[in-house]
Structure formats: structure tokens, C-alpha cells
Amino acid sequence: MNKVECKCQIWNCSKSVSALYTDFYTDYSFLEELQRLKKVEIKEVPLEFCTLHLVPLDKTTIRFYDRLENKNRKTLENLNQQENASSKKQKKEEQSEQF
């Protein structure tokens, strides 16, 4: 179990973090494929409203997260482009106000 202390709500820490995608609400095909490959290694933890599946990360399973990584890279690139455009616009406005 991870023990983490945060001074803020995780989802409110930054735009970049809150914009990232997770596979928390993925469809069953993701889990079914992992179970087909790693059935005996996946631990199931029954909780009140769901079952948590603990999947070991190794060379086989890590590739399942590639699509998520690619999607998040694109998301972060778009955010950076928007922030850069916004800061350039703000600098232009500040310069025009000085004259």
C-alpha cells in the first residue's frame, strides 16, 4: 500500500496533471487481454463497489500503456502550445499598453 501525504487535492495541483488521461475507466477489453497473458499473476482485491485488479508491470504488460502514454504526450504538447500562445499574446498586450 502506498502512503502519500499531499498538501493539496491531487486533481487540483496543476492543469497539466489534471489534463492527463488514465485507464481508470477503461473498457473490459484491456483487462481481458491482460488476464489472457498474466492470469495467475493478477491479484484481485474485492472492494465494496468494485474489484481492484493488481497487474504486475513488466515487459509484457507495460506495452499496454503505450497508447495511454502517446495520448498524454499529445495532450501535454497541446497544453504547452496553448500556454505559449497565451503568454505571447499577453506579452504583446503588455507591450502595446506601454506605448
PDB file of N, CA and C in Angstrom:
ATOM      1  N   MET A   1       0.848  -1.173   0.000  1.00  0.00           N
ATOM      2  CA  MET A   1       0.000   0.000   0.000  1.00  0.00           C
ATOM      3  C   MET A   1       0.898   1.243   0.000  1.00  0.00           C
ATOM      4  N   ASN A   2       0.539   2.217  -0.811  1.00  0.00           N
ATOM      5  CA  ASN A   2       1.278   3.470  -0.843  1.00  0.00           C
ATOM      6  C   ASN A   2       0.737   4.414   0.214  1.00  0.00           C
ATOM      7  N   LYS A   3       1.624   5.051   0.920  1.00  0.00           N
ATOM      8  CA  LYS A   3       1.224   6.068   1.882  1.00  0.00           C
ATOM      9  C   LYS A   3       1.758   7.394   1.375  1.00  0.00           C
ATOM     10  N   VAL A   4       0.853   8.279   1.009  1.00  0.00           N
ATOM     11  CA  VAL A   4       1.240   9.551   0.421  1.00  0.00           C
ATOM     12  C   VAL A   4       0.544  10.663   1.182  1.00  0.00           C
ATOM     13  N   GLU A   5       1.294  11.704   1.474  1.00  0.00           N
ATOM     14  CA  GLU A   5       0.699  12.877   2.084  1.00  0.00           C
ATOM     15  C   GLU A   5       0.791  14.014   1.083  1.00  0.00           C
ATOM     16  N   CYS A   6      -0.324  14.617   0.784  1.00  0.00           N
ATOM     17  CA  CYS A   6      -0.362  15.723  -0.173  1.00  0.00           C
ATOM     18  C   CYS A   6      -0.912  16.950   0.522  1.00  0.00           C
ATOM     19  N   LYS A   7      -0.383  18.099   0.156  1.00  0.00           N
ATOM     20  CA  LYS A   7      -0.846  19.348   0.758  1.00  0.00           C
ATOM     21  C   LYS A   7      -1.963  19.970  -0.047  1.00  0.00           C
ATOM     22  N   CYS A   8      -2.358  19.319  -1.114  1.00  0.00           N
ATOM     23  CA  CYS A   8      -3.474  19.798  -1.921  1.00  0.00           C
ATOM     24  C   CYS A   8      -4.186  18.583  -2.487  1.00  0.00           C
ATOM     25  N   GLN A   9      -5.366  18.816  -3.023  1.00  0.00           N
ATOM     26  CA  GLN A   9      -6.047  17.726  -3.688  1.00  0.00           C
ATOM     27  C   GLN A   9      -5.293  17.426  -4.967  1.00  0.00           C
ATOM     28  N   ILE A  10      -4.979  16.182  -5.202  1.00  0.00           N
ATOM     29  CA  ILE A  10      -4.165  15.790  -6.343  1.00  0.00           C
ATOM     30  C   ILE A  10      -4.700  16.358  -7.644  1.00  0.00           C
ATOM     31  N   TRP A  11      -5.995  16.279  -7.855  1.00  0.00           N
ATOM     32  CA  TRP A  11      -6.570  16.698  -9.136  1.00  0.00           C
ATOM     33  C   TRP A  11      -6.582  18.210  -9.307  1.00  0.00           C
ATOM     34  N   ASN A  12      -6.242  18.965  -8.283  1.00  0.00           N
ATOM     35  CA  ASN A  12      -6.214  20.416  -8.399  1.00  0.00           C
ATOM     36  C   ASN A  12      -4.789  20.975  -8.425  1.00  0.00           C
ATOM     37  N   CYS A  13      -3.781  20.124  -8.440  1.00  0.00           N
ATOM     38  CA  CYS A  13      -2.403  20.590  -8.350  1.00  0.00           C
ATOM     39  C   CYS A  13      -1.960  21.396  -9.563  1.00  0.00           C
ATOM     40  N   SER A  14      -2.299  20.954 -10.745  1.00  0.00           N
ATOM     41  CA  SER A  14      -1.903  21.704 -11.941  1.00  0.00           C
ATOM     42  C   SER A  14      -2.780  21.310 -13.107  1.00  0.00           C
ATOM     43  N   LYS A  15      -2.835  22.225 -14.080  1.00  0.00           N
ATOM     44  CA  LYS A  15      -3.596  21.930 -15.299  1.00  0.00           C
ATOM     45  C   LYS A  15      -3.004  20.724 -16.007  1.00  0.00           C
ATOM     46  N   SER A  16      -1.683  20.653 -16.038  1.00  0.00           N
ATOM     47  CA  SER A  16      -1.021  19.569 -16.770  1.00  0.00           C
ATOM     48  C   SER A  16      -1.372  18.209 -16.188  1.00  0.00           C
ATOM     49  N   VAL A  17      -1.358  18.099 -14.886  1.00  0.00           N
ATOM     50  CA  VAL A  17      -1.659  16.813 -14.256  1.00  0.00           C
ATOM     51  C   VAL A  17      -3.131  16.471 -14.428  1.00  0.00           C
ATOM     52  N   SER A  18      -4.009  17.441 -14.237  1.00  0.00           N
ATOM     53  CA  SER A  18      -5.439  17.136 -14.311  1.00  0.00           C
ATOM     54  C   SER A  18      -5.895  16.866 -15.743  1.00  0.00           C
ATOM     55  N   ALA A  19      -5.115  17.269 -16.731  1.00  0.00           N
ATOM     56  CA  ALA A  19      -5.492  17.029 -18.129  1.00  0.00           C
ATOM     57  C   ALA A  19      -5.090  15.644 -18.616  1.00  0.00           C
ATOM     58  N   LEU A  20      -4.257  14.946 -17.865  1.00  0.00           N
ATOM     59  CA  LEU A  20      -3.776  13.641 -18.311  1.00  0.00           C
ATOM     60  C   LEU A  20      -4.880  12.590 -18.252  1.00  0.00           C
ATOM     61  N   TYR A  21      -4.816  11.691 -19.187  1.00  0.00           N
ATOM     62  CA  TYR A  21      -5.768  10.592 -19.242  1.00  0.00           C
ATOM     63  C   TYR A  21      -5.247   9.418 -18.413  1.00  0.00           C
ATOM     64  N   THR A  22      -6.168   8.654 -17.857  1.00  0.00           N
ATOM     65  CA  THR A  22      -5.816   7.418 -17.174  1.00  0.00           C
ATOM     66  C   THR A  22      -6.692   6.320 -17.741  1.00  0.00           C
ATOM     67  N   ASP A  23      -6.347   5.094 -17.487  1.00  0.00           N
ATOM     68  CA  ASP A  23      -7.192   3.980 -17.904  1.00  0.00           C
ATOM     69  C   ASP A  23      -8.055   3.506 -16.742  1.00  0.00           C
ATOM     70  N   PHE A  24      -8.335   4.409 -15.824  1.00  0.00           N
ATOM     71  CA  PHE A  24      -9.154   4.042 -14.679  1.00  0.00           C
ATOM     72  C   PHE A  24     -10.550   3.600 -15.127  1.00  0.00           C
ATOM     73  N   TYR A  25     -11.102   4.289 -16.112  1.00  0.00           N
ATOM     74  CA  TYR A  25     -12.436   3.951 -16.610  1.00  0.00           C
ATOM     75  C   TYR A  25     -12.338   3.341 -18.008  1.00  0.00           C
ATOM     76  N   THR A  26     -11.530   2.345 -18.143  1.00  0.00           N
ATOM     77  CA  THR A  26     -11.360   1.713 -19.438  1.00  0.00           C
ATOM     78  C   THR A  26     -12.399   0.608 -19.619  1.00  0.00           C
ATOM     79  N   ASP A  27     -12.525   0.127 -20.829  1.00  0.00           N
ATOM     80  CA  ASP A  27     -13.455  -0.980 -21.047  1.00  0.00           C
ATOM     81  C   ASP A  27     -12.788  -2.308 -20.663  1.00  0.00           C
ATOM     82  N   TYR A  28     -13.544  -3.373 -20.714  1.00  0.00           N
ATOM     83  CA  TYR A  28     -13.049  -4.668 -20.251  1.00  0.00           C
ATOM     84  C   TYR A  28     -12.036  -5.318 -21.183  1.00  0.00           C
ATOM     85  N   SER A  29     -11.963  -4.872 -22.429  1.00  0.00           N
ATOM     86  CA  SER A  29     -11.017  -5.498 -23.351  1.00  0.00           C
ATOM     87  C   SER A  29      -9.581  -5.366 -22.855  1.00  0.00           C
ATOM     88  N   PHE A  30      -9.270  -4.250 -22.228  1.00  0.00           N
ATOM     89  CA  PHE A  30      -7.949  -4.014 -21.657  1.00  0.00           C
ATOM     90  C   PHE A  30      -7.630  -5.081 -20.611  1.00  0.00           C
ATOM     91  N   LEU A  31      -8.534  -5.259 -19.677  1.00  0.00           N
ATOM     92  CA  LEU A  31      -8.345  -6.239 -18.599  1.00  0.00           C
ATOM     93  C   LEU A  31      -8.387  -7.673 -19.130  1.00  0.00           C
ATOM     94  N   GLU A  32      -9.288  -7.945 -20.054  1.00  0.00           N
ATOM     95  CA  GLU A  32      -9.378  -9.297 -20.610  1.00  0.00           C
ATOM     96  C   GLU A  32      -8.078  -9.716 -21.286  1.00  0.00           C
ATOM     97  N   GLU A  33      -7.472  -8.804 -22.017  1.00  0.00           N
ATOM     98  CA  GLU A  33      -6.209  -9.110 -22.683  1.00  0.00           C
ATOM     99  C   GLU A  33      -5.104  -9.361 -21.651  1.00  0.00           C
ATOM    100  N   LEU A  34      -5.060  -8.543 -20.611  1.00  0.00           N
ATOM    101  CA  LEU A  34      -4.071  -8.758 -19.551  1.00  0.00           C
ATOM    102  C   LEU A  34      -4.299 -10.087 -18.840  1.00  0.00           C
ATOM    103  N   GLN A  35      -5.549 -10.418 -18.590  1.00  0.00           N
ATOM    104  CA  GLN A  35      -5.846 -11.690 -17.929  1.00  0.00           C
ATOM    105  C   GLN A  35      -5.452 -12.878 -18.797  1.00  0.00           C
ATOM    106  N   ARG A  36      -5.618 -12.742 -20.096  1.00  0.00           N
ATOM    107  CA  ARG A  36      -5.230 -13.811 -21.008  1.00  0.00           C
ATOM    108  C   ARG A  36      -3.727 -14.070 -20.914  1.00  0.00           C
ATOM    109  N   LEU A  37      -2.941 -12.991 -20.770  1.00  0.00           N
ATOM    110  CA  LEU A  37      -1.490 -13.119 -20.734  1.00  0.00           C
ATOM    111  C   LEU A  37      -0.924 -13.411 -19.348  1.00  0.00           C
ATOM    112  N   LYS A  38      -1.548 -12.842 -18.317  1.00  0.00           N
ATOM    113  CA  LYS A  38      -0.969 -12.899 -16.965  1.00  0.00           C
ATOM    114  C   LYS A  38      -1.962 -13.368 -15.906  1.00  0.00           C
ATOM    115  N   LYS A  39      -2.849 -14.231 -16.263  1.00  0.00           N
ATOM    116  CA  LYS A  39      -3.935 -14.668 -15.368  1.00  0.00           C
ATOM    117  C   LYS A  39      -3.476 -14.970 -13.940  1.00  0.00           C
ATOM    118  N   VAL A  40      -2.455 -15.800 -13.790  1.00  0.00           N
ATOM    119  CA  VAL A  40      -2.030 -16.224 -12.449  1.00  0.00           C
ATOM    120  C   VAL A  40      -1.328 -15.109 -11.667  1.00  0.00           C
ATOM    121  N   GLU A  41      -0.828 -14.108 -12.352  1.00  0.00           N
ATOM    122  CA  GLU A  41      -0.083 -13.046 -11.676  1.00  0.00           C
ATOM    123  C   GLU A  41      -0.958 -11.856 -11.268  1.00  0.00           C
ATOM    124  N   ILE A  42      -2.166 -11.788 -11.771  1.00  0.00           N
ATOM    125  CA  ILE A  42      -3.063 -10.674 -11.438  1.00  0.00           C
ATOM    126  C   ILE A  42      -3.770 -10.987 -10.128  1.00  0.00           C
ATOM    127  N   LYS A  43      -3.620 -10.097  -9.178  1.00  0.00           N
ATOM    128  CA  LYS A  43      -4.267 -10.249  -7.872  1.00  0.00           C
ATOM    129  C   LYS A  43      -5.572  -9.454  -7.894  1.00  0.00           C
ATOM    130  N   GLU A  44      -6.615 -10.066  -7.388  1.00  0.00           N
ATOM    131  CA  GLU A  44      -7.910  -9.391  -7.299  1.00  0.00           C
ATOM    132  C   GLU A  44      -8.194  -9.015  -5.854  1.00  0.00           C
ATOM    133  N   VAL A  45      -8.570  -7.762  -5.670  1.00  0.00           N
ATOM    134  CA  VAL A  45      -8.906  -7.256  -4.343  1.00  0.00           C
ATOM    135  C   VAL A  45     -10.361  -6.796  -4.377  1.00  0.00           C
ATOM    136  N   PRO A  46     -11.258  -7.579  -3.781  1.00  0.00           N
ATOM    137  CA  PRO A  46     -12.670  -7.173  -3.777  1.00  0.00           C
ATOM    138  C   PRO A  46     -12.889  -5.984  -2.835  1.00  0.00           C
ATOM    139  N   LEU A  47     -13.526  -4.959  -3.365  1.00  0.00           N
ATOM    140  CA  LEU A  47     -13.878  -3.786  -2.572  1.00  0.00           C
ATOM    141  C   LEU A  47     -15.394  -3.663  -2.535  1.00  0.00           C
ATOM    142  N   GLU A  48     -15.889  -2.693  -1.823  1.00  0.00           N
ATOM    143  CA  GLU A  48     -17.339  -2.573  -1.657  1.00  0.00           C
ATOM    144  C   GLU A  48     -18.068  -2.382  -2.986  1.00  0.00           C
ATOM    145  N   PHE A  49     -17.530  -1.525  -3.864  1.00  0.00           N
ATOM    146  CA  PHE A  49     -18.238  -1.196  -5.099  1.00  0.00           C
ATOM    147  C   PHE A  49     -17.570  -1.720  -6.366  1.00  0.00           C
ATOM    148  N   CYS A  50     -16.416  -2.343  -6.238  1.00  0.00           N
ATOM    149  CA  CYS A  50     -15.705  -2.831  -7.417  1.00  0.00           C
ATOM    150  C   CYS A  50     -14.661  -3.861  -7.000  1.00  0.00           C
ATOM    151  N   THR A  51     -14.002  -4.412  -7.980  1.00  0.00           N
ATOM    152  CA  THR A  51     -12.877  -5.310  -7.720  1.00  0.00           C
ATOM    153  C   THR A  51     -11.639  -4.667  -8.310  1.00  0.00           C
ATOM    154  N   LEU A  52     -10.643  -4.512  -7.497  1.00  0.00           N
ATOM    155  CA  LEU A  52      -9.381  -3.929  -7.914  1.00  0.00           C
ATOM    156  C   LEU A  52      -8.485  -5.037  -8.443  1.00  0.00           C
ATOM    157  N   HIS A  53      -7.948  -4.858  -9.649  1.00  0.00           N
ATOM    158  CA  HIS A  53      -7.060  -5.849 -10.252  1.00  0.00           C
ATOM    159  C   HIS A  53      -5.644  -5.296 -10.226  1.00  0.00           C
ATOM    160  N   LEU A  54      -4.778  -5.957  -9.474  1.00  0.00           N
ATOM    161  CA  LEU A  54      -3.387  -5.530  -9.376  1.00  0.00           C
ATOM    162  C   LEU A  54      -2.572  -6.286 -10.414  1.00  0.00           C
ATOM    163  N   VAL A  55      -2.091  -5.535 -11.405  1.00  0.00           N
ATOM    164  CA  VAL A  55      -1.386  -6.132 -12.534  1.00  0.00           C
ATOM    165  C   VAL A  55       0.099  -5.825 -12.395  1.00  0.00           C
ATOM    166  N   PRO A  56       0.950  -6.835 -12.454  1.00  0.00           N
ATOM    167  CA  PRO A  56       2.393  -6.570 -12.367  1.00  0.00           C
ATOM    168  C   PRO A  56       2.878  -5.826 -13.616  1.00  0.00           C
ATOM    169  N   LEU A  57       3.746  -4.866 -13.427  1.00  0.00           N
ATOM    170  CA  LEU A  57       4.335  -4.162 -14.571  1.00  0.00           C
ATOM    171  C   LEU A  57       5.635  -4.856 -14.953  1.00  0.00           C
ATOM    172  N   ASP A  58       5.677  -5.323 -16.157  1.00  0.00           N
ATOM    173  CA  ASP A  58       6.880  -5.944 -16.684  1.00  0.00           C
ATOM    174  C   ASP A  58       6.927  -5.686 -18.191  1.00  0.00           C
ATOM    175  N   LYS A  59       7.842  -6.309 -18.882  1.00  0.00           N
ATOM    176  CA  LYS A  59       7.995  -6.068 -20.319  1.00  0.00           C
ATOM    177  C   LYS A  59       6.738  -6.403 -21.109  1.00  0.00           C
ATOM    178  N   THR A  60       5.987  -7.363 -20.645  1.00  0.00           N
ATOM    179  CA  THR A  60       4.772  -7.764 -21.343  1.00  0.00           C
ATOM    180  C   THR A  60       3.634  -6.777 -21.106  1.00  0.00           C
ATOM    181  N   THR A  61       3.423  -6.405 -19.864  1.00  0.00           N
ATOM    182  CA  THR A  61       2.266  -5.575 -19.534  1.00  0.00           C
ATOM    183  C   THR A  61       2.491  -4.083 -19.798  1.00  0.00           C
ATOM    184  N   ILE A  62       3.709  -3.633 -19.747  1.00  0.00           N
ATOM    185  CA  ILE A  62       3.962  -2.194 -19.909  1.00  0.00           C
ATOM    186  C   ILE A  62       3.552  -1.701 -21.295  1.00  0.00           C
ATOM    187  N   ARG A  63       3.617  -2.574 -22.296  1.00  0.00           N
ATOM    188  CA  ARG A  63       3.246  -2.151 -23.650  1.00  0.00           C
ATOM    189  C   ARG A  63       1.759  -1.791 -23.766  1.00  0.00           C
ATOM    190  N   PHE A  64       0.933  -2.283 -22.843  1.00  0.00           N
ATOM    191  CA  PHE A  64      -0.485  -1.946 -22.854  1.00  0.00           C
ATOM    192  C   PHE A  64      -0.714  -0.464 -22.544  1.00  0.00           C
ATOM    193  N   TYR A  65       0.268   0.157 -21.934  1.00  0.00           N
ATOM    194  CA  TYR A  65       0.128   1.562 -21.562  1.00  0.00           C
ATOM    195  C   TYR A  65       0.692   2.503 -22.622  1.00  0.00           C
ATOM    196  N   ASP A  66       1.233   1.974 -23.701  1.00  0.00           N
ATOM    197  CA  ASP A  66       1.797   2.810 -24.760  1.00  0.00           C
ATOM    198  C   ASP A  66       0.766   3.760 -25.354  1.00  0.00           C
ATOM    199  N   ARG A  67      -0.441   3.253 -25.612  1.00  0.00           N
ATOM    200  CA  ARG A  67      -1.467   4.128 -26.205  1.00  0.00           C
ATOM    201  C   ARG A  67      -1.833   5.264 -25.253  1.00  0.00           C
ATOM    202  N   LEU A  68      -1.830   4.967 -23.970  1.00  0.00           N
ATOM    203  CA  LEU A  68      -2.108   5.989 -22.969  1.00  0.00           C
ATOM    204  C   LEU A  68      -0.976   7.014 -22.928  1.00  0.00           C
ATOM    205  N   GLU A  69       0.254   6.542 -22.976  1.00  0.00           N
ATOM    206  CA  GLU A  69       1.401   7.446 -22.985  1.00  0.00           C
ATOM    207  C   GLU A  69       1.372   8.348 -24.215  1.00  0.00           C
ATOM    208  N   ASN A  70       1.082   7.789 -25.376  1.00  0.00           N
ATOM    209  CA  ASN A  70       1.019   8.588 -26.602  1.00  0.00           C
ATOM    210  C   ASN A  70      -0.074   9.648 -26.523  1.00  0.00           C
ATOM    211  N   LYS A  71      -1.221   9.268 -26.000  1.00  0.00           N
ATOM    212  CA  LYS A  71      -2.331  10.211 -25.857  1.00  0.00           C
ATOM    213  C   LYS A  71      -1.952  11.342 -24.892  1.00  0.00           C
ATOM    214  N   ASN A  72      -1.286  10.989 -23.801  1.00  0.00           N
ATOM    215  CA  ASN A  72      -0.880  12.005 -22.823  1.00  0.00           C
ATOM    216  C   ASN A  72       0.225  12.908 -23.355  1.00  0.00           C
ATOM    217  N   ARG A  73       1.135  12.373 -24.141  1.00  0.00           N
ATOM    218  CA  ARG A  73       2.172  13.215 -24.764  1.00  0.00           C
ATOM    219  C   ARG A  73       1.534  14.269 -25.653  1.00  0.00           C
ATOM    220  N   LYS A  74       0.562  13.848 -26.468  1.00  0.00           N
ATOM    221  CA  LYS A  74      -0.143  14.789 -27.344  1.00  0.00           C
ATOM    222  C   LYS A  74      -0.898  15.836 -26.525  1.00  0.00           C
ATOM    223  N   THR A  75      -1.532  15.389 -25.455  1.00  0.00           N
ATOM    224  CA  THR A  75      -2.272  16.312 -24.585  1.00  0.00           C
ATOM    225  C   THR A  75      -1.340  17.358 -23.987  1.00  0.00           C
ATOM    226  N   LEU A  76      -0.183  16.925 -23.474  1.00  0.00           N
ATOM    227  CA  LEU A  76       0.773  17.856 -22.881  1.00  0.00           C
ATOM    228  C   LEU A  76       1.360  18.799 -23.926  1.00  0.00           C
ATOM    229  N   GLU A  77       1.621  18.299 -25.124  1.00  0.00           N
ATOM    230  CA  GLU A  77       2.119  19.161 -26.198  1.00  0.00           C
ATOM    231  C   GLU A  77       1.099  20.236 -26.532  1.00  0.00           C
ATOM    232  N   ASN A  78      -0.177  19.851 -26.623  1.00  0.00           N
ATOM    233  CA  ASN A  78      -1.238  20.825 -26.900  1.00  0.00           C
ATOM    234  C   ASN A  78      -1.356  21.856 -25.791  1.00  0.00           C
ATOM    235  N   LEU A  79      -1.267  21.413 -24.550  1.00  0.00           N
ATOM    236  CA  LEU A  79      -1.322  22.343 -23.416  1.00  0.00           C
ATOM    237  C   LEU A  79      -0.166  23.332 -23.459  1.00  0.00           C
ATOM    238  N   ASN A  80       1.032  22.820 -23.747  1.00  0.00           N
ATOM    239  CA  ASN A  80       2.206  23.696 -23.831  1.00  0.00           C
ATOM    240  C   ASN A  80       2.060  24.712 -24.949  1.00  0.00           C
ATOM    241  N   GLN A  81       1.533  24.284 -26.096  1.00  0.00           N
ATOM    242  CA  GLN A  81       1.322  25.202 -27.211  1.00  0.00           C
ATOM    243  C   GLN A  81       0.310  26.274 -26.838  1.00  0.00           C
ATOM    244  N   GLN A  82      -0.756  25.889 -26.163  1.00  0.00           N
ATOM    245  CA  GLN A  82      -1.771  26.857 -25.735  1.00  0.00           C
ATOM    246  C   GLN A  82      -1.194  27.852 -24.731  1.00  0.00           C
ATOM    247  N   GLU A  83      -0.414  27.343 -23.780  1.00  0.00           N
ATOM    248  CA  GLU A  83       0.181  28.229 -22.777  1.00  0.00           C
ATOM    249  C   GLU A  83       1.187  29.182 -23.419  1.00  0.00           C
ATOM    250  N   ASN A  84       1.989  28.683 -24.367  1.00  0.00           N
ATOM    251  CA  ASN A  84       2.950  29.540 -25.062  1.00  0.00           C
ATOM    252  C   ASN A  84       2.234  30.611 -25.866  1.00  0.00           C
ATOM    253  N   ALA A  85       1.173  30.245 -26.562  1.00  0.00           N
ATOM    254  CA  ALA A  85       0.408  31.215 -27.347  1.00  0.00           C
ATOM    255  C   ALA A  85      -0.222  32.256 -26.432  1.00  0.00           C
ATOM    256  N   SER A  86      -0.728  31.803 -25.291  1.00  0.00           N
ATOM    257  CA  SER A  86      -1.360  32.716 -24.338  1.00  0.00           C
ATOM    258  C   SER A  86      -0.339  33.692 -23.752  1.00  0.00           C
ATOM    259  N   SER A  87       0.856  33.200 -23.413  1.00  0.00           N
ATOM    260  CA  SER A  87       1.865  34.090 -22.832  1.00  0.00           C
ATOM    261  C   SER A  87       2.397  35.070 -23.882  1.00  0.00           C
ATOM    262  N   LYS A  88       2.525  34.646 -25.139  1.00  0.00           N
ATOM    263  CA  LYS A  88       2.941  35.566 -26.208  1.00  0.00           C
ATOM    264  C   LYS A  88       1.907  36.659 -26.416  1.00  0.00           C
ATOM    265  N   LYS A  89       0.639  36.272 -26.395  1.00  0.00           N
ATOM    266  CA  LYS A  89      -0.446  37.242 -26.555  1.00  0.00           C
ATOM    267  C   LYS A  89      -0.430  38.249 -25.408  1.00  0.00           C
ATOM    268  N   GLN A  90      -0.213  37.748 -24.201  1.00  0.00           N
ATOM    269  CA  GLN A  90      -0.181  38.618 -23.026  1.00  0.00           C
ATOM    270  C   GLN A  90       0.994  39.589 -23.102  1.00  0.00           C
ATOM    271  N   LYS A  91       2.155  39.131 -23.549  1.00  0.00           N
ATOM    272  CA  LYS A  91       3.322  39.998 -23.691  1.00  0.00           C
ATOM    273  C   LYS A  91       3.071  41.082 -24.724  1.00  0.00           C
ATOM    274  N   LYS A  92       2.431  40.725 -25.843  1.00  0.00           N
ATOM    275  CA  LYS A  92       2.111  41.712 -26.879  1.00  0.00           C
ATOM    276  C   LYS A  92       1.166  42.774 -26.335  1.00  0.00           C
ATOM    277  N   GLU A  93       0.171  42.337 -25.566  1.00  0.00           N
ATOM    278  CA  GLU A  93      -0.784  43.272 -24.981  1.00  0.00           C
ATOM    279  C   GLU A  93      -0.091  44.208 -23.995  1.00  0.00           C
ATOM    280  N   GLU A  94       0.820  43.676 -23.206  1.00  0.00           N
ATOM    281  CA  GLU A  94       1.553  44.494 -22.234  1.00  0.00           C
ATOM    282  C   GLU A  94       2.444  45.514 -22.951  1.00  0.00           C
ATOM    283  N   GLN A  95       3.068  45.076 -24.041  1.00  0.00           N
ATOM    284  CA  GLN A  95       3.920  45.984 -24.825  1.00  0.00           C
ATOM    285  C   GLN A  95       3.098  47.075 -25.473  1.00  0.00           C
ATOM    286  N   SER A  96       1.921  46.743 -25.993  1.00  0.00           N
ATOM    287  CA  SER A  96       1.076  47.748 -26.647  1.00  0.00           C
ATOM    288  C   SER A  96       0.516  48.741 -25.637  1.00  0.00           C
ATOM    289  N   GLU A  97       0.303  48.296 -24.393  1.00  0.00           N
ATOM    290  CA  GLU A  97      -0.187  49.186 -23.344  1.00  0.00           C
ATOM    291  C   GLU A  97       0.881  50.187 -22.916  1.00  0.00           C
ATOM    292  N   GLN A  98       2.143  49.821 -23.059  1.00  0.00           N
ATOM    293  CA  GLN A  98       3.226  50.712 -22.668  1.00  0.00           C
ATOM    294  C   GLN A  98       3.357  51.883 -23.634  1.00  0.00           C
ATOM    295  N   PHE A  99       2.904  51.742 -24.859  1.00  0.00           N
ATOM    296  CA  PHE A  99       3.042  52.804 -25.860  1.00  0.00           C
ATOM    297  C   PHE A  99       1.807  53.574 -25.949  1.00  0.00           C
TER     298      PHE A  99
END
